[in-house]
mmCIF file of C-alpha atoms in Angstrom:
data_model
loop_
_atom_site.group_PDB
_atom_site.id
_atom_site.type_symbol
_atom_site.label_atom_id
_atom_site.label_comp_id
_atom_site.label_asym_id
_atom_site.label_seq_id
_atom_site.Cartn_x
_atom_site.Cartn_y
_atom_site.Cartn_z
ATOM 1 C CA GLU A 1 285.376 164.343 136.353
ATOM 2 C CA ALA A 2 288.539 164.681 138.279
ATOM 3 C CA GLY A 3 288.204 165.515 141.965
ATOM 4 C CA VAL A 4 289.976 167.992 144.185
ATOM 5 C CA ALA A 5 293.712 167.231 144.225
ATOM 6 C CA GLN A 6 295.856 167.958 147.237
ATOM 7 C CA SER A 7 299.472 167.314 147.973
ATOM 8 C CA PRO A 8 301.357 166.091 149.897
ATOM 9 C CA ARG A 9 299.132 163.612 151.530
ATOM 10 C CA TYR A 10 301.318 163.357 154.609
ATOM 11 C CA LYS A 11 304.000 165.688 156.044
ATOM 12 C CA ILE A 12 305.941 165.465 159.327
ATOM 13 C CA ILE A 13 307.984 168.308 160.411
ATOM 14 C CA GLU A 14 309.471 169.840 163.618
ATOM 15 C CA LYS A 15 307.977 172.692 165.372
ATOM 16 C CA ARG A 16 309.238 176.130 164.018
ATOM 17 C CA GLN A 17 309.790 174.744 160.541
ATOM 18 C CA SER A 18 307.647 175.694 157.628
ATOM 19 C CA VAL A 19 305.322 173.635 155.342
ATOM 20 C CA ALA A 20 303.135 174.304 152.362
ATOM 21 C CA PHE A 21 300.088 172.443 150.974
ATOM 22 C CA TRP A 22 298.961 172.734 147.526
ATOM 23 C CA CYS A 23 295.443 172.287 146.129
ATOM 24 C CA ASN A 24 293.948 171.953 142.600
ATOM 25 C CA PRO A 25 290.117 172.336 142.577
ATOM 26 C CA ILE A 26 287.635 170.774 140.243
ATOM 27 C CA SER A 27 287.813 172.505 136.836
ATOM 28 C CA GLY A 28 285.190 175.304 136.722
ATOM 29 C CA HIS A 29 284.843 175.670 140.364
ATOM 30 C CA ALA A 30 285.296 179.468 141.268
ATOM 31 C CA THR A 31 285.030 178.865 145.224
ATOM 32 C CA LEU A 32 287.878 177.309 147.022
ATOM 33 C CA TYR A 33 288.105 176.585 150.871
ATOM 34 C CA TRP A 34 290.772 175.399 153.174
ATOM 35 C CA TYR A 35 289.680 173.819 156.371
ATOM 36 C CA GLN A 36 291.585 172.473 159.368
ATOM 37 C CA GLN A 37 290.380 169.308 160.966
ATOM 38 C CA ILE A 38 292.027 168.475 164.229
ATOM 39 C CA LEU A 39 291.619 164.865 165.517
ATOM 40 C CA GLY A 40 288.313 164.243 166.925
ATOM 41 C CA GLN A 41 286.733 167.515 165.723
ATOM 42 C CA GLY A 42 284.822 168.652 162.668
ATOM 43 C CA PRO A 43 286.353 170.709 159.850
ATOM 44 C CA LYS A 44 286.873 174.324 160.641
ATOM 45 C CA LEU A 45 287.221 176.875 157.881
ATOM 46 C CA LEU A 46 290.461 178.759 157.683
ATOM 47 C CA ILE A 47 289.881 180.683 154.364
ATOM 48 C CA GLN A 48 287.405 180.863 151.313
ATOM 49 C CA PHE A 49 288.374 182.218 148.040
ATOM 50 C CA GLN A 50 286.207 183.282 145.277
ATOM 51 C CA ASN A 51 288.247 183.173 142.067
ATOM 52 C CA ASN A 52 291.560 184.899 143.304
ATOM 53 C CA GLY A 53 289.934 187.021 145.884
ATOM 54 C CA VAL A 54 289.582 186.169 149.600
ATOM 55 C CA VAL A 55 285.854 186.068 150.966
ATOM 56 C CA ASP A 56 286.469 185.146 154.492
ATOM 57 C CA ASP A 57 289.785 184.694 156.364
ATOM 58 C CA SER A 58 288.451 185.687 159.850
ATOM 59 C CA GLN A 59 289.626 182.256 161.329
ATOM 60 C CA LEU A 60 293.013 182.184 159.752
ATOM 61 C CA PRO A 61 295.847 182.723 162.202
ATOM 62 C CA LYS A 62 297.503 185.256 160.227
ATOM 63 C CA ASP A 63 300.601 185.475 162.313
ATOM 64 C CA ARG A 64 301.678 182.061 160.894
ATOM 65 C CA PHE A 65 299.173 180.910 158.210
ATOM 66 C CA SER A 66 299.090 182.323 154.844
ATOM 67 C CA ALA A 67 297.026 181.408 151.614
ATOM 68 C CA GLU A 68 297.055 182.366 148.053
ATOM 69 C CA ARG A 69 295.238 181.773 144.899
ATOM 70 C CA LEU A 70 297.020 183.981 142.552
ATOM 71 C CA LYS A 71 295.486 182.865 139.182
ATOM 72 C CA GLY A 72 292.099 181.844 140.629
ATOM 73 C CA VAL A 73 292.773 178.065 140.171
ATOM 74 C CA ASP A 74 295.380 176.385 142.271
ATOM 75 C CA SER A 75 296.006 177.319 145.889
ATOM 76 C CA THR A 76 298.764 177.037 148.351
ATOM 77 C CA LEU A 77 298.348 177.099 152.246
ATOM 78 C CA LYS A 78 301.617 177.893 154.100
ATOM 79 C CA ILE A 79 302.455 177.613 157.728
ATOM 80 C CA GLN A 80 305.490 179.426 159.046
ATOM 81 C CA PRO A 81 306.486 178.618 161.822
ATOM 82 C CA ALA A 82 304.716 175.625 162.782
ATOM 83 C CA LYS A 83 303.513 174.756 166.301
ATOM 84 C CA LEU A 84 302.502 171.492 167.848
ATOM 85 C CA GLU A 85 298.995 172.447 167.921
ATOM 86 C CA ASP A 86 298.943 172.859 163.992
ATOM 87 C CA SER A 87 299.013 169.012 163.705
ATOM 88 C CA ALA A 88 295.848 168.262 161.775
ATOM 89 C CA VAL A 89 294.411 167.301 158.429
ATOM 90 C CA TYR A 90 294.181 170.235 155.997
ATOM 91 C CA LEU A 91 291.276 169.762 153.725
ATOM 92 C CA CYS A 92 290.785 171.647 150.558
ATOM 93 C CA ALA A 93 287.354 171.946 149.035
ATOM 94 C CA SER A 94 285.812 173.581 146.001
ATOM 95 C CA SER A 95 282.357 174.432 144.895
ATOM 96 C CA PHE A 96 280.829 175.782 141.654
ATOM 97 C CA ALA A 97 279.319 178.862 143.382
ATOM 98 C CA PRO A 98 280.093 180.470 146.675
ATOM 99 C CA ASN A 99 276.742 179.867 148.416
ATOM 100 C CA THR A 100 275.618 176.349 147.491
ATOM 101 C CA GLY A 101 276.722 174.551 150.602
ATOM 102 C CA GLU A 102 277.699 171.582 148.472
ATOM 103 C CA LEU A 103 281.345 171.269 148.766
ATOM 104 C CA PHE A 104 283.587 168.777 146.949
ATOM 105 C CA PHE A 105 286.622 167.778 149.258
ATOM 106 C CA GLY A 106 290.029 166.640 148.478
ATOM 107 C CA GLU A 107 291.725 163.707 150.450
ATOM 108 C CA GLY A 108 293.430 165.994 152.759
ATOM 109 C CA SER A 109 297.054 166.725 153.748
ATOM 110 C CA ARG A 110 297.851 165.196 157.134
ATOM 111 C CA LEU A 111 300.417 167.385 159.110
ATOM 112 C CA THR A 112 302.256 166.120 162.151
ATOM 113 C CA VAL A 113 304.452 168.645 164.069
ATOM 114 C CA LEU A 114 306.922 167.140 166.491
ATOM 115 C CA ALA B 1 276.731 182.843 165.904
ATOM 116 C CA GLN B 2 275.907 179.716 164.182
ATOM 117 C CA ARG B 3 276.674 176.425 165.883
ATOM 118 C CA VAL B 4 276.047 172.645 165.074
ATOM 119 C CA THR B 5 276.100 170.028 167.835
ATOM 120 C CA GLN B 6 276.306 166.320 167.380
ATOM 121 C CA PRO B 7 275.849 164.818 170.907
ATOM 122 C CA GLU B 8 277.138 161.317 170.048
ATOM 123 C CA LYS B 9 280.690 160.733 169.123
ATOM 124 C CA LEU B 10 279.951 157.119 168.542
ATOM 125 C CA LEU B 11 276.988 155.115 167.469
ATOM 126 C CA SER B 12 277.011 151.344 167.381
ATOM 127 C CA VAL B 13 274.202 149.134 166.078
ATOM 128 C CA PHE B 14 273.500 145.756 164.411
ATOM 129 C CA LYS B 15 272.719 145.281 160.916
ATOM 130 C CA GLY B 16 269.020 145.750 160.254
ATOM 131 C CA ALA B 17 268.505 148.004 163.281
ATOM 132 C CA PRO B 18 267.184 151.494 162.857
ATOM 133 C CA VAL B 19 269.666 154.427 163.027
ATOM 134 C CA GLU B 20 269.230 157.978 164.146
ATOM 135 C CA LEU B 21 272.229 160.350 164.069
ATOM 136 C CA LYS B 22 271.405 163.477 165.893
ATOM 137 C CA CYS B 23 272.170 167.002 164.924
ATOM 138 C CA ASN B 24 271.062 170.236 166.661
ATOM 139 C CA TYR B 25 271.802 173.696 165.499
ATOM 140 C CA SER B 26 271.572 177.105 166.923
ATOM 141 C CA TYR B 27 270.786 179.881 164.384
ATOM 142 C CA SER B 28 268.060 182.285 164.443
ATOM 143 C CA GLY B 29 267.442 182.954 160.867
ATOM 144 C CA SER B 30 266.581 180.470 157.968
ATOM 145 C CA PRO B 31 269.294 177.678 157.957
ATOM 146 C CA GLU B 32 270.319 175.335 155.306
ATOM 147 C CA LEU B 33 271.377 172.125 156.754
ATOM 148 C CA PHE B 34 273.371 169.214 155.237
ATOM 149 C CA TRP B 35 274.796 165.848 155.962
ATOM 150 C CA TYR B 36 278.243 164.934 154.919
ATOM 151 C CA VAL B 37 279.737 161.422 155.163
ATOM 152 C CA GLN B 38 283.247 160.058 155.223
ATOM 153 C CA TYR B 39 283.759 156.273 154.504
ATOM 154 C CA SER B 40 286.947 154.608 155.456
ATOM 155 C CA ARG B 41 289.899 155.835 153.380
ATOM 156 C CA GLN B 42 287.582 158.025 151.198
ATOM 157 C CA ARG B 43 287.105 161.732 151.138
ATOM 158 C CA LEU B 44 284.355 163.693 152.660
ATOM 159 C CA GLN B 45 281.208 164.036 150.495
ATOM 160 C CA LEU B 46 277.838 165.345 150.662
ATOM 161 C CA LEU B 47 275.147 162.868 151.545
ATOM 162 C CA LEU B 48 272.033 164.982 151.603
ATOM 163 C CA ARG B 49 270.679 168.507 151.949
ATOM 164 C CA HIS B 50 267.452 169.464 153.661
ATOM 165 C CA ILE B 51 266.054 171.545 150.687
ATOM 166 C CA SER B 52 266.205 168.566 148.248
ATOM 167 C CA ARG B 53 264.009 166.568 150.683
ATOM 168 C CA GLU B 54 265.356 163.271 149.088
ATOM 169 C CA SER B 55 266.431 159.904 150.474
ATOM 170 C CA ILE B 56 269.997 158.854 149.638
ATOM 171 C CA LYS B 57 271.141 155.251 150.408
ATOM 172 C CA GLY B 58 268.069 154.937 152.364
ATOM 173 C CA PHE B 59 268.664 157.870 154.621
ATOM 174 C CA THR B 60 266.486 160.711 155.156
ATOM 175 C CA ALA B 61 266.636 163.839 157.294
ATOM 176 C CA ASP B 62 263.904 166.303 158.159
ATOM 177 C CA LEU B 63 264.467 169.755 159.225
ATOM 178 C CA ASN B 64 262.589 170.562 162.506
ATOM 179 C CA LYS B 65 262.709 174.243 163.187
ATOM 180 C CA GLY B 66 260.816 174.183 166.366
ATOM 181 C CA GLU B 67 263.354 171.801 167.916
ATOM 182 C CA THR B 68 266.275 173.173 165.808
ATOM 183 C CA SER B 69 267.287 169.589 164.805
ATOM 184 C CA PHE B 70 268.129 167.923 161.607
ATOM 185 C CA HIS B 71 268.514 164.197 162.717
ATOM 186 C CA LEU B 72 269.678 161.606 160.074
ATOM 187 C CA LYS B 73 267.659 158.465 160.020
ATOM 188 C CA LYS B 74 267.502 155.010 158.335
ATOM 189 C CA PRO B 75 265.129 152.347 159.178
ATOM 190 C CA PHE B 76 267.529 149.347 158.601
ATOM 191 C CA ALA B 77 271.237 149.859 158.868
ATOM 192 C CA GLN B 78 273.665 148.143 156.563
ATOM 193 C CA GLU B 79 277.386 147.266 157.313
ATOM 194 C CA GLU B 80 278.438 149.419 154.427
ATOM 195 C CA ASP B 81 276.846 152.509 156.229
ATOM 196 C CA SER B 82 279.777 152.367 158.685
ATOM 197 C CA ALA B 83 281.444 155.803 158.267
ATOM 198 C CA MET B 84 281.763 159.350 159.872
ATOM 199 C CA TYR B 85 278.845 161.520 159.607
ATOM 200 C CA TYR B 86 279.067 165.231 159.829
ATOM 201 C CA CYS B 87 276.165 167.637 160.173
ATOM 202 C CA ALA B 88 276.761 171.057 158.639
ATOM 203 C CA LEU B 89 274.824 174.304 158.737
ATOM 204 C CA LYS B 90 274.890 177.296 156.444
ATOM 205 C CA SER B 91 273.007 180.360 157.351
ATOM 206 C CA GLY B 92 271.321 182.574 154.849
ATOM 207 C CA GLY B 93 273.812 185.408 155.201
ATOM 208 C CA SER B 94 276.996 183.213 155.084
ATOM 209 C CA TYR B 95 278.630 181.430 152.231
ATOM 210 C CA ILE B 96 280.326 179.093 154.684
ATOM 211 C CA PRO B 97 279.131 175.750 156.026
ATOM 212 C CA THR B 98 279.773 175.228 159.703
ATOM 213 C CA PHE B 99 280.460 171.620 160.636
ATOM 214 C CA GLY B 100 279.674 169.593 163.757
ATOM 215 C CA ARG B 101 282.289 167.465 165.378
ATOM 216 C CA GLY B 102 280.946 164.326 163.700
ATOM 217 C CA THR B 103 279.409 160.923 164.629
ATOM 218 C CA SER B 104 281.135 157.644 163.955
ATOM 219 C CA LEU B 105 278.588 155.019 162.967
ATOM 220 C CA ILE B 106 279.592 151.325 163.226
ATOM 221 C CA VAL B 107 277.191 148.741 162.127
ATOM 222 C CA HIS B 108 277.963 145.255 163.165
ATOM 223 C CA PRO B 109 277.172 142.088 161.187
#
């Protein structure tokens, strides 16, 4: 089966610019997660969707980050305006059910903010 | 709040040596623990979970509630085990796994 797809793989922007990341989960997976992984740290959850509804966005910096999953399949994560500390790998993951703990990850989108 | 601690950033061993990657957690309820692995240039993937009590690629991990630990062990390391290993915790009331910072395992020939 096809895995979680993410794009772009790499993005370099200057601070105060905007960027968007796209994720297509595994077919049939209702739950989608966005994690932020800063160099040397473990993945930190930004937002979790169940179908097209938000389950948890308590750690999403809502003044600059936004995410949507309008049709319950693909998702987009946007940062506007970007800060230097947003430099990280943004990981998308999906799971069949919301509480399995077994997540399937994409390859990630590496963001560098200059 | 739930927390996962992986005290070692780097673990370096020789092929054939035993390996133990440490993971401690803090959570007062009934946790679910996982080990995820990321090989070079590959995506993060699940290695094993404590409830399945299975051995994957020779690795085992036992949940010790008294010591709040879930250490990953392998009796004889192989070069292909070199990777980043992340311990993750999911509490009973949460849908979301919390990850540790990871341990880089390097197995020398």
